[in-house]
Amino acid sequence: DGARNLNLDSIPMGLPMSDPTAWATAMNNLGMAPMGMTGQPLLPDFDPALGVMTGIPPINPMMPGLGIVPPPIPPDMPAVKEIIHCKSCTLFPPNPHLPPPATRERPPGCKTVFVGGLPENGTEQIIMEVFEQCGEVIAIRKSKKNFCHIRFAEEFMVDKALYLSGYRIRLGSSTDKKDTGRLHVDFAQARDDLYEWECKQRMLAREERHRRRLEEERFRPPSPPPVVHYSDHECSIIADKLKDDTKFLEAIQTLLTWIERGEVNRRTANNFYSMIQSANSHIRRLVNEKAAHEKEMEEAKEKFKLALSGILVQFEQIVAVYHSASKQKAWDHFTKAQRKNISVWCKQAEEIRNIHNDELMGIRREEEMEMSDEEIEDPPEMKETEESALVSQVEALKEENDSLRWQLDAYRNEVELLKQEQGKASRDEDTTKEQQMKLLQQALQGMQKHLLKLQEEYKKREAELEKVKEDKLKVESLLENLKEQESSTSRVCACSQEKECPAEKTLSNGLVKSEREVLLVGIISTFLHVHPFGASIEYICSYLQRLDSRICTAEVEVLMTRLQNTFRQELSGVGASLEKRWKFCGFDGLKMT
């Protein structure tokens, strides 16, 4: 198979023609000009009309495939091999009709061939003389059993050596059996070839890895710039960048890296605090920017709503023009084609108007839903605004209901007019009027459905308004009842204070001046009794302010200092952790008093 694909011109072997006369005779029999393998004529005085074979017309040398350069050998045609003359031996080609000699599977990186069928009297010099024409021979290992192994310098030389497989070799002009043999050339598996092939593959793999690494490095994004180390100069630069909106992101990343590195200490704490304060002030700028964008969005929504309402008004006017043109006074003067166009235009305008109207109603519903969400969060004082909004919505629904009724009446009148015209018109116009009737009936049904929906919404709104009014009345009645209960309880408390608590009058002249202070003393005593190790005045006031937000720290501290037999102030802690704590000493004070 390798010999078929082998180009004879590329083989650096001398393959002389064995018998030029026989070759010229064969081409003469075919009626062709005898030419050698290189394209030179063998018989210059050849006449194509003198062909020996009868029945075959002379062949023109200019016919396709018969130029000076012979055409390539097709793969299904056996290659023609010639006799090869060497100094010490002669190689005779095998029979071209026989199948090519079988070979084993080619090992990877094969540079060594097995040569069998050598003559018994063959030497390494003869073998070198035959196979050095295939390429540079590195080594020959000859055996005593008429075979040898030949290692070439390159892999392609092995293919040239396989071309000689099947040739019969004869030493000199001797016909002795020991001086003849039939060559069999095949691939051989050698460790040196495999090792060199593996080394070459590893080198190619290294080159491929290096190429891929360079490709990855070329497409890899550049690494971010390193963060500078902290210093007073860099700190001042970052502080200025934090105040600039365009450089804030870079500065805040640097500040975060410094804090994570642990650059904060007692010496740099003030600088870091100022930078954090600048970052906090940036929040206000962000909030203002968001508010500005929201304002722009609201303005854009308002502009869109106004433009859409203006477009709807124009659509209503156009539809009104179509309806007026469809009346009998003007309709009779139009031709059949004009009436058809007017009805189609009217239908299209109504469809577009309904689409825009639905869009505007959707925007209003979204605004109403947003308003309802805001109203849920508002206190009960905003119920009056809810009532006014509901009233306005009810009025708007009433207006829409009236307009739809008028449109419905107009459609009914148009239907009656069409019925009257149907009896007067000719048979040719019956089909168009029936279609118009169907369209008007469909539009009428749609308007009726829309009217029913609006009536249901109107009823729902009225029910909601009634519920709101009932809730308002209930709330007012509850408020009146609460006011009456408060007045009655205040009277009862006043009477009980006069009867059961005459001691309060005496207490008002003493250390405790009011009932409120008595309640405070009791609550503070209970709180400090639970905290036997004492508590600071801020802790006590935070507890009291949960009960009454009007209590201030100064009032409590004055009251506790006035009652020295009940509360005692002590200092606890050392150095910076020094703290003033109040303790309850009522049990000890009771014994002393």
Coordinates of C-alpha atoms in Angstrom, one line a residue:
D1 CA 0.0 0.0 0.0
G2 CA 2.8 2.4 0.8
A3 CA 4.4 1.7 -2.5
R4 CA 1.3 2.8 -4.4
N5 CA 1.3 6.3 -2.8
L6 CA 5.1 6.6 -3.3
N7 CA 6.1 9.2 -6.0
L8 CA 8.9 7.8 -8.1
D9 CA 10.4 11.2 -8.8
S10 CA 10.9 11.8 -5.0
I11 CA 12.9 8.6 -4.5
P12 CA 16.6 9.3 -4.7
M13 CA 17.4 5.9 -6.0
G14 CA 18.8 5.2 -9.4
L15 CA 16.1 3.0 -11.1
P16 CA 17.5 2.5 -14.6
M17 CA 15.2 1.1 -17.3
S18 CA 16.0 -2.6 -17.8
D19 CA 15.3 -2.8 -21.6
P20 CA 14.6 0.4 -23.5
T21 CA 14.0 -1.5 -26.7
A22 CA 11.2 -3.6 -25.1
W23 CA 9.6 -0.5 -23.6
A24 CA 9.6 1.2 -27.0
T25 CA 8.1 -1.9 -28.6
A26 CA 5.3 -2.0 -26.1
M27 CA 4.4 1.6 -26.6
N28 CA 4.7 1.2 -30.3
N29 CA 2.1 -1.7 -30.2
L30 CA -0.3 0.7 -28.4
G31 CA 0.2 3.4 -31.1
M32 CA 1.9 5.8 -28.7
A33 CA 5.1 7.7 -29.1
P34 CA 7.8 5.8 -27.1
M35 CA 8.8 8.0 -24.2
G36 CA 10.9 7.4 -21.2
M37 CA 9.9 8.0 -17.5
T38 CA 11.3 11.6 -17.8
G39 CA 9.3 12.4 -20.9
Q40 CA 12.1 12.2 -23.5
P41 CA 11.2 10.3 -26.8
L42 CA 13.0 7.0 -27.2
L43 CA 12.5 6.8 -31.0
P44 CA 12.7 10.3 -32.6
D45 CA 11.6 9.0 -36.0
F46 CA 8.5 7.2 -34.7
D47 CA 5.3 7.3 -36.9
P48 CA 2.0 6.8 -35.0
A49 CA 0.4 5.4 -38.1
L50 CA 2.7 2.3 -38.0
G51 CA 1.1 0.6 -35.1
V52 CA 1.5 -3.2 -35.0
M53 CA -1.7 -4.0 -33.1
T54 CA -4.6 -4.1 -35.6
G55 CA -8.0 -2.7 -34.8
I56 CA -6.6 0.1 -32.5
P57 CA -6.5 3.6 -34.0
P58 CA -3.4 5.7 -33.5
I59 CA -3.4 7.5 -30.2
N60 CA -2.9 11.3 -30.3
P61 CA -0.1 12.4 -27.9
M62 CA -2.2 15.5 -27.1
M63 CA -5.1 13.5 -25.8
P64 CA -6.0 14.1 -22.0
G65 CA -3.7 12.1 -19.8
L66 CA -1.1 11.5 -22.5
G67 CA 1.1 14.6 -22.1
I68 CA 4.8 14.8 -21.6
V69 CA 4.5 14.2 -17.8
P70 CA 2.8 10.8 -17.2
P71 CA -0.4 11.0 -15.2
P72 CA -0.5 9.9 -11.5
I73 CA -1.0 6.2 -10.9
P74 CA -4.6 5.5 -9.6
P75 CA -4.9 3.7 -6.3
D76 CA -6.6 0.6 -7.8
M77 CA -3.8 0.1 -10.4
P78 CA -0.7 -1.8 -9.3
A79 CA 2.6 0.2 -9.5
V80 CA 5.0 -0.8 -12.2
K81 CA 8.4 -1.7 -10.7
E82 CA 11.6 -1.9 -12.7
I83 CA 14.9 -3.8 -12.5
I84 CA 17.5 -2.1 -10.2
H85 CA 21.2 -2.5 -11.0
C86 CA 23.7 -2.1 -8.2
K87 CA 27.5 -2.5 -8.2
S88 CA 27.5 -6.0 -6.6
C89 CA 24.0 -7.2 -7.2
T90 CA 20.8 -6.8 -9.3
L91 CA 17.2 -6.5 -8.0
F92 CA 14.4 -7.9 -10.1
P93 CA 10.8 -6.7 -9.6
P94 CA 8.0 -9.0 -8.5
N95 CA 5.1 -10.0 -10.6
P96 CA 2.9 -6.9 -10.8
H97 CA -0.3 -9.0 -10.9
L98 CA 0.5 -10.5 -7.5
P99 CA -1.0 -8.8 -4.4
P100 CA 1.4 -6.5 -2.5
P101 CA 3.3 -8.2 0.4
A102 CA 1.7 -8.1 3.8
T103 CA 3.1 -5.9 6.5
R104 CA 2.5 -5.7 10.2
E105 CA 1.0 -2.6 12.0
R106 CA 3.4 0.3 12.0
P107 CA 4.8 1.0 15.5
P108 CA 4.8 4.6 16.6
G109 CA 8.0 6.5 15.5
C110 CA 9.2 3.5 13.5
K111 CA 12.7 4.0 12.0
T112 CA 13.8 0.3 11.9
V113 CA 12.9 -2.3 9.3
F114 CA 13.1 -6.0 9.2
V115 CA 14.7 -7.5 6.0
G116 CA 14.3 -11.2 5.4
G117 CA 15.1 -13.5 2.4
L118 CA 18.7 -12.4 2.1
P119 CA 21.2 -14.6 0.1
E120 CA 23.4 -16.8 2.3
N121 CA 26.5 -15.1 0.8
G122 CA 25.1 -11.6 1.4
T123 CA 27.3 -9.3 3.4
E124 CA 26.7 -6.0 5.3
Q125 CA 28.4 -4.1 2.4
I126 CA 25.9 -5.5 -0.1
I127 CA 23.0 -4.7 2.3
M128 CA 24.4 -1.2 2.8
E129 CA 24.8 -0.8 -1.0
V130 CA 21.1 -1.7 -1.6
F131 CA 19.4 0.2 1.2
E132 CA 21.6 3.3 1.4
Q133 CA 19.7 4.6 -1.7
C134 CA 16.6 4.9 0.6
G135 CA 18.3 7.2 3.0
E136 CA 20.9 7.5 5.7
V137 CA 21.5 4.2 7.5
I138 CA 22.5 4.5 11.1
A139 CA 23.0 0.8 12.0
I140 CA 22.7 -2.7 10.5
R141 CA 22.2 -5.8 12.8
K142 CA 22.7 -8.9 10.6
S143 CA 21.8 -12.4 11.7
K144 CA 23.2 -15.7 10.6
K145 CA 19.8 -16.9 9.5
N146 CA 19.6 -14.7 6.3
F147 CA 17.8 -11.7 7.8
C148 CA 18.8 -8.4 9.4
H149 CA 17.5 -5.2 11.0
I150 CA 18.3 -1.8 9.5
R151 CA 17.8 1.5 11.4
F152 CA 17.4 4.7 9.3
A153 CA 17.8 8.3 10.4
E154 CA 14.2 9.5 9.6
E155 CA 10.8 7.8 9.5
F156 CA 10.0 8.6 5.8
M157 CA 13.0 6.5 4.8
V158 CA 11.2 3.4 6.1
D159 CA 8.5 3.9 3.4
K160 CA 11.1 3.9 0.7
A161 CA 12.7 0.7 2.0
L162 CA 9.3 -1.0 2.0
Y163 CA 9.2 -0.3 -1.7
L164 CA 11.8 -3.0 -2.2
S165 CA 9.7 -5.7 -0.5
G166 CA 9.2 -8.6 -2.9
Y167 CA 12.2 -7.9 -5.1
R168 CA 14.4 -10.9 -6.1
I169 CA 18.1 -10.2 -5.4
R170 CA 21.0 -11.8 -7.3
L171 CA 24.7 -11.3 -6.4
G172 CA 26.7 -10.6 -9.5
S173 CA 25.9 -12.9 -12.5
S174 CA 25.8 -16.1 -10.4
T175 CA 22.8 -18.3 -10.5
D176 CA 23.8 -20.3 -7.4
K177 CA 21.1 -20.7 -4.8
K178 CA 23.3 -19.2 -2.1
D179 CA 23.7 -16.1 -4.2
T180 CA 20.0 -15.5 -4.7
G181 CA 17.1 -14.6 -2.4
R182 CA 13.6 -12.9 -2.3
L183 CA 13.6 -9.7 -0.1
H184 CA 10.8 -9.3 2.5
V185 CA 10.8 -5.8 4.1
D186 CA 8.5 -5.1 7.1
F187 CA 8.2 -2.7 10.0
A188 CA 10.2 -3.6 13.1
Q189 CA 9.6 -2.6 16.7
A190 CA 12.7 -1.2 18.4
R191 CA 13.1 0.3 21.9
D192 CA 15.3 3.1 20.6
D193 CA 12.6 4.2 18.1
L194 CA 9.9 4.1 20.8
Y195 CA 12.1 6.1 23.2
E196 CA 12.8 8.8 20.7
W197 CA 9.1 8.9 19.7
E198 CA 8.1 9.3 23.4
C199 CA 10.7 12.1 23.9
K200 CA 9.4 13.8 20.8
Q201 CA 5.8 13.5 22.0
R202 CA 6.7 14.9 25.4
M203 CA 8.5 17.8 23.8
L204 CA 5.4 18.5 21.7
A205 CA 3.2 18.3 24.8
R206 CA 5.5 20.8 26.6
E207 CA 5.3 23.1 23.6
E208 CA 1.5 22.8 23.5
R209 CA 1.2 23.5 27.3
H210 CA 3.5 26.5 26.9
R211 CA 1.4 27.8 24.0
R212 CA -1.8 27.3 25.9
R213 CA -0.3 29.1 29.0
L214 CA 0.7 32.0 26.8
E215 CA -2.8 32.1 25.3
E216 CA -4.4 32.1 28.7
E217 CA -2.1 34.8 30.0
R218 CA -3.0 36.9 27.0
F219 CA -6.7 36.6 27.6
R220 CA -6.5 36.8 31.4
P221 CA -7.9 40.1 32.7
P222 CA -5.3 42.4 34.3
S223 CA -5.0 42.2 38.1
P224 CA -6.3 45.2 40.1
P225 CA -3.7 47.7 41.2
P226 CA -2.2 47.1 44.6
V227 CA -3.6 49.1 47.5
V228 CA -1.1 51.6 48.9
H229 CA 0.1 51.3 52.5
Y230 CA -1.2 53.6 55.2
S231 CA 0.5 56.8 55.9
D232 CA -0.6 60.3 57.0
H233 CA -0.1 61.6 53.5
E234 CA -2.1 58.8 51.9
C235 CA -4.8 59.2 54.6
S236 CA -5.3 62.9 53.6
I237 CA -5.5 61.9 49.9
I238 CA -8.1 59.3 50.6
A239 CA -10.1 61.7 52.9
D240 CA -10.3 64.1 50.0
K241 CA -11.3 61.4 47.5
L242 CA -14.1 60.3 49.9
K243 CA -15.7 63.7 49.5
D244 CA -15.5 63.5 45.7
D245 CA -18.4 61.5 44.1
T246 CA -16.3 60.4 41.1
K247 CA -13.5 58.9 43.2
F248 CA -15.6 57.6 46.1
L249 CA -15.5 53.9 45.0
E250 CA -11.7 53.8 44.8
A251 CA -11.3 55.6 48.1
I252 CA -13.8 53.4 50.0
Q253 CA -12.1 50.2 48.7
T254 CA -8.8 51.5 50.1
L255 CA -10.3 52.4 53.4
L256 CA -11.8 48.9 53.7
T257 CA -8.5 47.3 52.9
W258 CA -6.7 49.4 55.6
I259 CA -9.2 48.5 58.2
E260 CA -9.0 44.8 57.4
R261 CA -5.2 45.0 57.5
G262 CA -5.4 46.3 61.1
E263 CA -4.1 49.8 60.5
V264 CA -6.4 51.3 63.1
N265 CA -4.7 52.1 66.4
R266 CA -4.8 54.8 69.0
R267 CA -2.6 57.1 67.0
T268 CA -4.7 56.7 63.8
A269 CA -8.1 56.3 65.3
N270 CA -9.1 59.9 64.8
N271 CA -8.1 59.9 61.1
F272 CA -10.1 56.7 60.5
Y273 CA -13.1 58.1 62.3
S274 CA -13.1 61.2 60.1
M275 CA -12.9 59.0 57.0
I276 CA -15.8 56.9 58.3
Q277 CA -17.7 60.0 59.0
S278 CA -17.1 61.2 55.4
A279 CA -18.4 57.8 54.1
N280 CA -21.5 58.3 56.3
S281 CA -22.1 61.8 54.8
H282 CA -22.0 60.2 51.4
I283 CA -25.2 58.3 52.3
R284 CA -27.1 61.6 52.3
R285 CA -25.8 62.4 48.8
L286 CA -27.0 59.0 47.7
V287 CA -30.4 59.5 49.2
N288 CA -30.8 62.9 47.6
E289 CA -29.7 61.5 44.3
K290 CA -32.3 58.7 44.6
A291 CA -35.0 61.3 45.5
A292 CA -34.1 63.3 42.4
H293 CA -34.4 60.2 40.2
E294 CA -37.8 59.3 41.8
K295 CA -39.0 62.9 41.2
E296 CA -38.0 62.7 37.5
M297 CA -39.8 59.4 37.2
E298 CA -43.0 60.8 38.7
E299 CA -42.8 63.8 36.4
A300 CA -42.3 61.5 33.4
K301 CA -45.3 59.4 34.5
E302 CA -47.4 62.6 34.8
K303 CA -46.3 63.7 31.3
F304 CA -47.2 60.3 29.9
K305 CA -50.6 60.3 31.5
L306 CA -51.4 63.8 30.3
A307 CA -50.3 62.9 26.8
L308 CA -52.3 59.7 26.8
S309 CA -55.4 61.5 28.0
G310 CA -55.0 64.1 25.2
I311 CA -54.7 61.3 22.7
L312 CA -57.9 59.7 24.0
V313 CA -59.7 63.0 23.7
Q314 CA -58.7 63.2 20.0
F315 CA -59.7 59.6 19.5
E316 CA -63.1 60.3 21.0
Q317 CA -63.6 63.3 18.6
I318 CA -62.5 61.1 15.6
V319 CA -65.0 58.4 16.6
A320 CA -67.7 61.0 17.0
V321 CA -67.0 62.2 13.5
Y322 CA -67.4 58.6 12.2
H323 CA -70.7 58.2 14.1
S324 CA -72.1 61.5 12.8
A325 CA -71.1 60.4 9.2
S326 CA -72.9 57.1 9.7
K327 CA -76.2 58.8 10.4
Q328 CA -78.8 58.7 7.7
K329 CA -78.6 62.4 6.7
A330 CA -75.0 62.0 5.5
W331 CA -74.8 58.2 5.0
D332 CA -77.1 58.2 2.0
H333 CA -74.9 60.5 0.0
F334 CA -71.8 58.2 0.2
T335 CA -71.1 55.5 -2.3
K336 CA -70.9 51.8 -1.4
A337 CA -67.0 51.8 -1.3
Q338 CA -67.0 55.0 0.8
R339 CA -69.4 53.6 3.3
K340 CA -67.3 50.4 3.6
N341 CA -64.1 52.4 4.2
I342 CA -65.8 54.6 6.8
S343 CA -67.2 51.6 8.7
V344 CA -63.7 49.9 8.6
W345 CA -62.0 53.1 9.8
C346 CA -64.6 53.6 12.6
K347 CA -64.0 50.0 13.8
Q348 CA -60.2 50.5 13.8
A349 CA -60.5 53.8 15.6
E350 CA -62.7 52.3 18.3
E351 CA -60.4 49.4 18.8
I352 CA -57.4 51.7 19.2
R353 CA -59.4 54.0 21.5
N354 CA -60.4 51.0 23.7
I355 CA -56.8 49.8 23.9
H356 CA -55.5 53.3 25.0
N357 CA -58.5 53.6 27.4
D358 CA -57.6 50.3 29.0
E359 CA -54.0 51.4 29.3
L360 CA -55.0 54.7 31.0
M361 CA -57.4 52.8 33.4
G362 CA -54.5 50.4 34.2
I363 CA -52.3 53.4 35.2
R364 CA -55.1 54.8 37.3
R365 CA -55.6 51.4 39.0
E366 CA -51.9 51.2 39.8
E367 CA -52.0 54.7 41.3
E368 CA -55.1 53.7 43.3
M369 CA -53.4 50.6 44.6
E370 CA -50.4 52.6 45.6
M371 CA -52.6 55.1 47.3
S372 CA -54.5 52.3 49.1
D373 CA -51.2 50.9 50.4
E374 CA -50.2 54.3 51.7
E375 CA -53.6 54.7 53.3
I376 CA -53.2 51.4 55.2
E377 CA -50.0 52.7 56.7
D378 CA -51.6 56.1 57.6
P379 CA -53.2 56.7 61.1
P380 CA -57.0 56.8 61.6
E381 CA -56.9 60.6 61.2
M382 CA -56.6 60.1 57.3
K383 CA -60.0 58.4 57.0
E384 CA -61.6 61.7 55.9
T385 CA -59.2 61.8 52.9
E386 CA -60.2 58.1 52.1
E387 CA -63.9 59.1 52.1
S388 CA -63.2 62.1 49.8
A389 CA -61.2 59.8 47.5
L390 CA -64.0 57.2 47.4
V391 CA -66.5 59.9 46.7
S392 CA -64.5 61.2 43.8
Q393 CA -64.1 57.7 42.5
V394 CA -67.8 57.2 42.8
E395 CA -68.4 60.4 40.9
A396 CA -66.0 59.4 38.2
L397 CA -67.7 56.0 37.8
K398 CA -71.1 57.8 37.6
E399 CA -69.8 60.0 34.8
E400 CA -68.4 57.0 33.0
N401 CA -71.7 55.2 33.5
D402 CA -73.6 58.1 32.0
S403 CA -71.2 58.4 29.0
L404 CA -71.6 54.6 28.4
R405 CA -75.4 54.9 28.5
W406 CA -75.3 57.7 26.0
Q407 CA -73.1 55.7 23.7
L408 CA -75.5 52.7 24.1
D409 CA -78.4 54.9 23.2
A410 CA -76.5 56.1 20.1
Y411 CA -75.7 52.6 19.1
R412 CA -79.4 51.6 19.5
N413 CA -80.4 54.6 17.3
E414 CA -77.9 53.5 14.7
V415 CA -79.3 50.0 14.8
E416 CA -82.8 51.2 14.3
L417 CA -81.7 53.4 11.4
L418 CA -79.9 50.5 9.8
K419 CA -83.0 48.4 10.1
Q420 CA -85.0 51.1 8.4
E421 CA -82.5 51.4 5.6
Q422 CA -82.3 47.7 5.2
G423 CA -85.9 47.6 3.9
K424 CA -85.3 50.5 1.4
A425 CA -81.9 49.4 0.2
S426 CA -81.4 47.1 -2.7
R427 CA -80.4 43.4 -2.5
D428 CA -76.8 44.2 -3.4
E429 CA -76.3 46.2 -0.2
D430 CA -77.9 43.5 2.0
T431 CA -74.7 41.6 2.6
T432 CA -72.7 44.8 3.6
K433 CA -75.5 45.9 6.0
E434 CA -75.7 42.5 7.6
Q435 CA -72.0 42.7 8.3
Q436 CA -72.5 46.1 9.7
M437 CA -75.4 44.9 11.8
K438 CA -73.2 42.0 13.2
L439 CA -70.4 44.4 14.0
L440 CA -72.7 46.8 15.7
Q441 CA -74.4 44.0 17.6
Q442 CA -71.0 42.8 18.8
A443 CA -70.0 46.3 19.8
L444 CA -73.3 46.7 21.6
Q445 CA -72.8 43.4 23.5
G446 CA -69.3 44.6 24.5
M447 CA -70.6 47.9 25.7
Q448 CA -73.4 46.2 27.7
K449 CA -70.8 43.9 29.4
H450 CA -68.6 46.9 30.1
L451 CA -71.7 48.7 31.5
L452 CA -72.5 45.8 33.8
K453 CA -69.0 45.7 35.1
L454 CA -69.1 49.4 35.8
Q455 CA -72.4 49.0 37.6
E456 CA -70.9 46.2 39.7
E457 CA -67.9 48.4 40.6
Y458 CA -70.2 51.3 41.4
K459 CA -72.2 49.1 43.8
K460 CA -69.0 47.8 45.4
R461 CA -67.8 51.4 45.9
E462 CA -71.1 52.4 47.4
A463 CA -70.9 49.4 49.8
E464 CA -67.3 50.4 50.8
L465 CA -68.4 54.0 51.4
E466 CA -71.2 52.8 53.6
K467 CA -68.8 50.6 55.5
V468 CA -66.4 53.4 56.0
K469 CA -69.3 55.6 57.3
E470 CA -70.4 52.9 59.7
D471 CA -66.8 52.5 60.9
K472 CA -66.5 56.2 61.5
L473 CA -69.7 56.3 63.5
K474 CA -68.5 53.3 65.6
V475 CA -65.2 55.0 66.3
E476 CA -66.9 58.2 67.3
S477 CA -69.2 56.3 69.7
L478 CA -66.2 54.5 71.1
L479 CA -64.4 57.8 71.7
E480 CA -67.4 59.3 73.5
N481 CA -67.7 56.2 75.7
L482 CA -64.0 56.4 76.5
K483 CA -64.2 60.1 77.4
E484 CA -67.2 59.3 79.8
Q485 CA -65.3 56.5 81.4
E486 CA -62.3 58.7 82.0
S487 CA -64.4 61.4 83.6
S488 CA -66.1 58.9 85.9
T489 CA -62.9 57.2 86.9
S490 CA -61.3 60.6 87.6
R491 CA -64.2 61.5 89.9
V492 CA -64.0 58.1 91.7
C493 CA -60.2 58.5 92.2
A494 CA -60.7 61.9 93.6
C495 CA -63.2 60.7 96.1
S496 CA -61.1 57.7 97.1
Q497 CA -58.1 59.9 97.5
E498 CA -60.0 62.3 99.8
K499 CA -61.4 59.4 101.9
E500 CA -58.8 56.6 102.0
C501 CA -55.5 58.5 101.5
P502 CA -55.5 61.5 103.8
A503 CA -51.8 60.7 104.3
E504 CA -51.0 62.1 100.9
K505 CA -51.7 65.6 102.1
T506 CA -49.1 65.1 104.8
L507 CA -46.7 63.6 102.4
S508 CA -46.9 66.5 100.0
N509 CA -45.6 68.7 102.8
G510 CA -42.7 66.2 103.4
L511 CA -40.1 64.5 101.1
V512 CA -42.6 63.1 98.6
K513 CA -44.7 65.8 97.0
S514 CA -47.2 63.9 94.8
E515 CA -48.7 60.6 94.0
R516 CA -46.6 60.3 90.9
E517 CA -43.4 60.5 92.9
V518 CA -44.8 57.8 95.3
L519 CA -45.4 55.6 92.3
L520 CA -41.9 56.3 91.0
V521 CA -40.3 55.5 94.4
G522 CA -42.2 52.2 94.5
I523 CA -41.2 51.2 91.0
I524 CA -37.5 52.2 91.5
S525 CA -37.5 50.3 94.8
T526 CA -38.8 47.2 93.2
F527 CA -36.3 47.5 90.3
L528 CA -33.3 48.0 92.6
H529 CA -34.5 45.2 94.9
V530 CA -34.2 42.9 91.8
H531 CA -30.6 44.3 91.2
P532 CA -28.9 43.9 94.6
F533 CA -25.5 45.1 93.2
G534 CA -27.1 48.4 92.1
A535 CA -27.7 50.1 88.8
S536 CA -26.7 53.3 87.1
I537 CA -29.1 56.2 86.8
E538 CA -29.2 55.7 83.0
Y539 CA -30.2 52.1 83.3
I540 CA -33.0 53.0 85.8
C541 CA -34.3 55.8 83.5
S542 CA -34.3 53.5 80.5
Y543 CA -36.5 51.1 82.4
L544 CA -38.9 53.9 83.6
Q545 CA -39.1 55.5 80.1
R546 CA -40.5 52.2 78.8
L547 CA -43.5 52.9 81.2
D548 CA -43.7 56.6 80.6
S549 CA -41.7 58.4 78.0
R550 CA -42.1 61.8 79.8
I551 CA -39.8 60.8 82.7
C552 CA -36.5 62.6 82.6
T553 CA -33.2 61.6 84.2
A554 CA -32.8 64.8 86.3
E555 CA -36.2 64.3 87.9
V556 CA -35.4 60.8 89.0
E557 CA -32.0 61.7 90.3
V558 CA -33.4 64.6 92.4
L559 CA -36.1 62.3 93.8
M560 CA -33.5 59.6 94.8
T561 CA -31.1 62.1 96.4
R562 CA -34.0 63.5 98.4
L563 CA -34.8 60.1 99.9
Q564 CA -31.4 59.2 101.5
N565 CA -32.9 56.6 103.8
T566 CA -34.4 54.7 100.9
F567 CA -31.7 55.0 98.2
R568 CA -27.9 55.2 98.5
Q569 CA -25.4 56.1 95.8
E570 CA -22.0 54.2 95.7
L571 CA -19.0 54.2 93.4
S572 CA -17.8 51.0 91.8
G573 CA -14.9 50.1 89.5
V574 CA -11.3 51.4 89.1
G575 CA -9.8 54.0 86.9
A576 CA -11.6 54.4 83.5
S577 CA -14.3 51.9 84.6
L578 CA -15.4 54.0 87.6
E579 CA -19.2 54.1 87.7
K580 CA -21.9 55.5 90.0
R581 CA -24.5 53.0 91.1
W582 CA -27.7 53.4 93.1
K583 CA -28.7 50.8 95.7
F584 CA -31.9 50.2 97.6
C585 CA -31.3 50.6 101.4
G586 CA -35.0 50.9 102.6
F587 CA -34.7 48.0 105.1
D588 CA -31.7 49.6 106.8
G589 CA -33.3 53.1 106.7
L590 CA -36.4 51.7 108.4
K591 CA -34.3 50.6 111.4
M592 CA -32.6 54.0 111.6
T593 CA -35.8 56.0 111.4

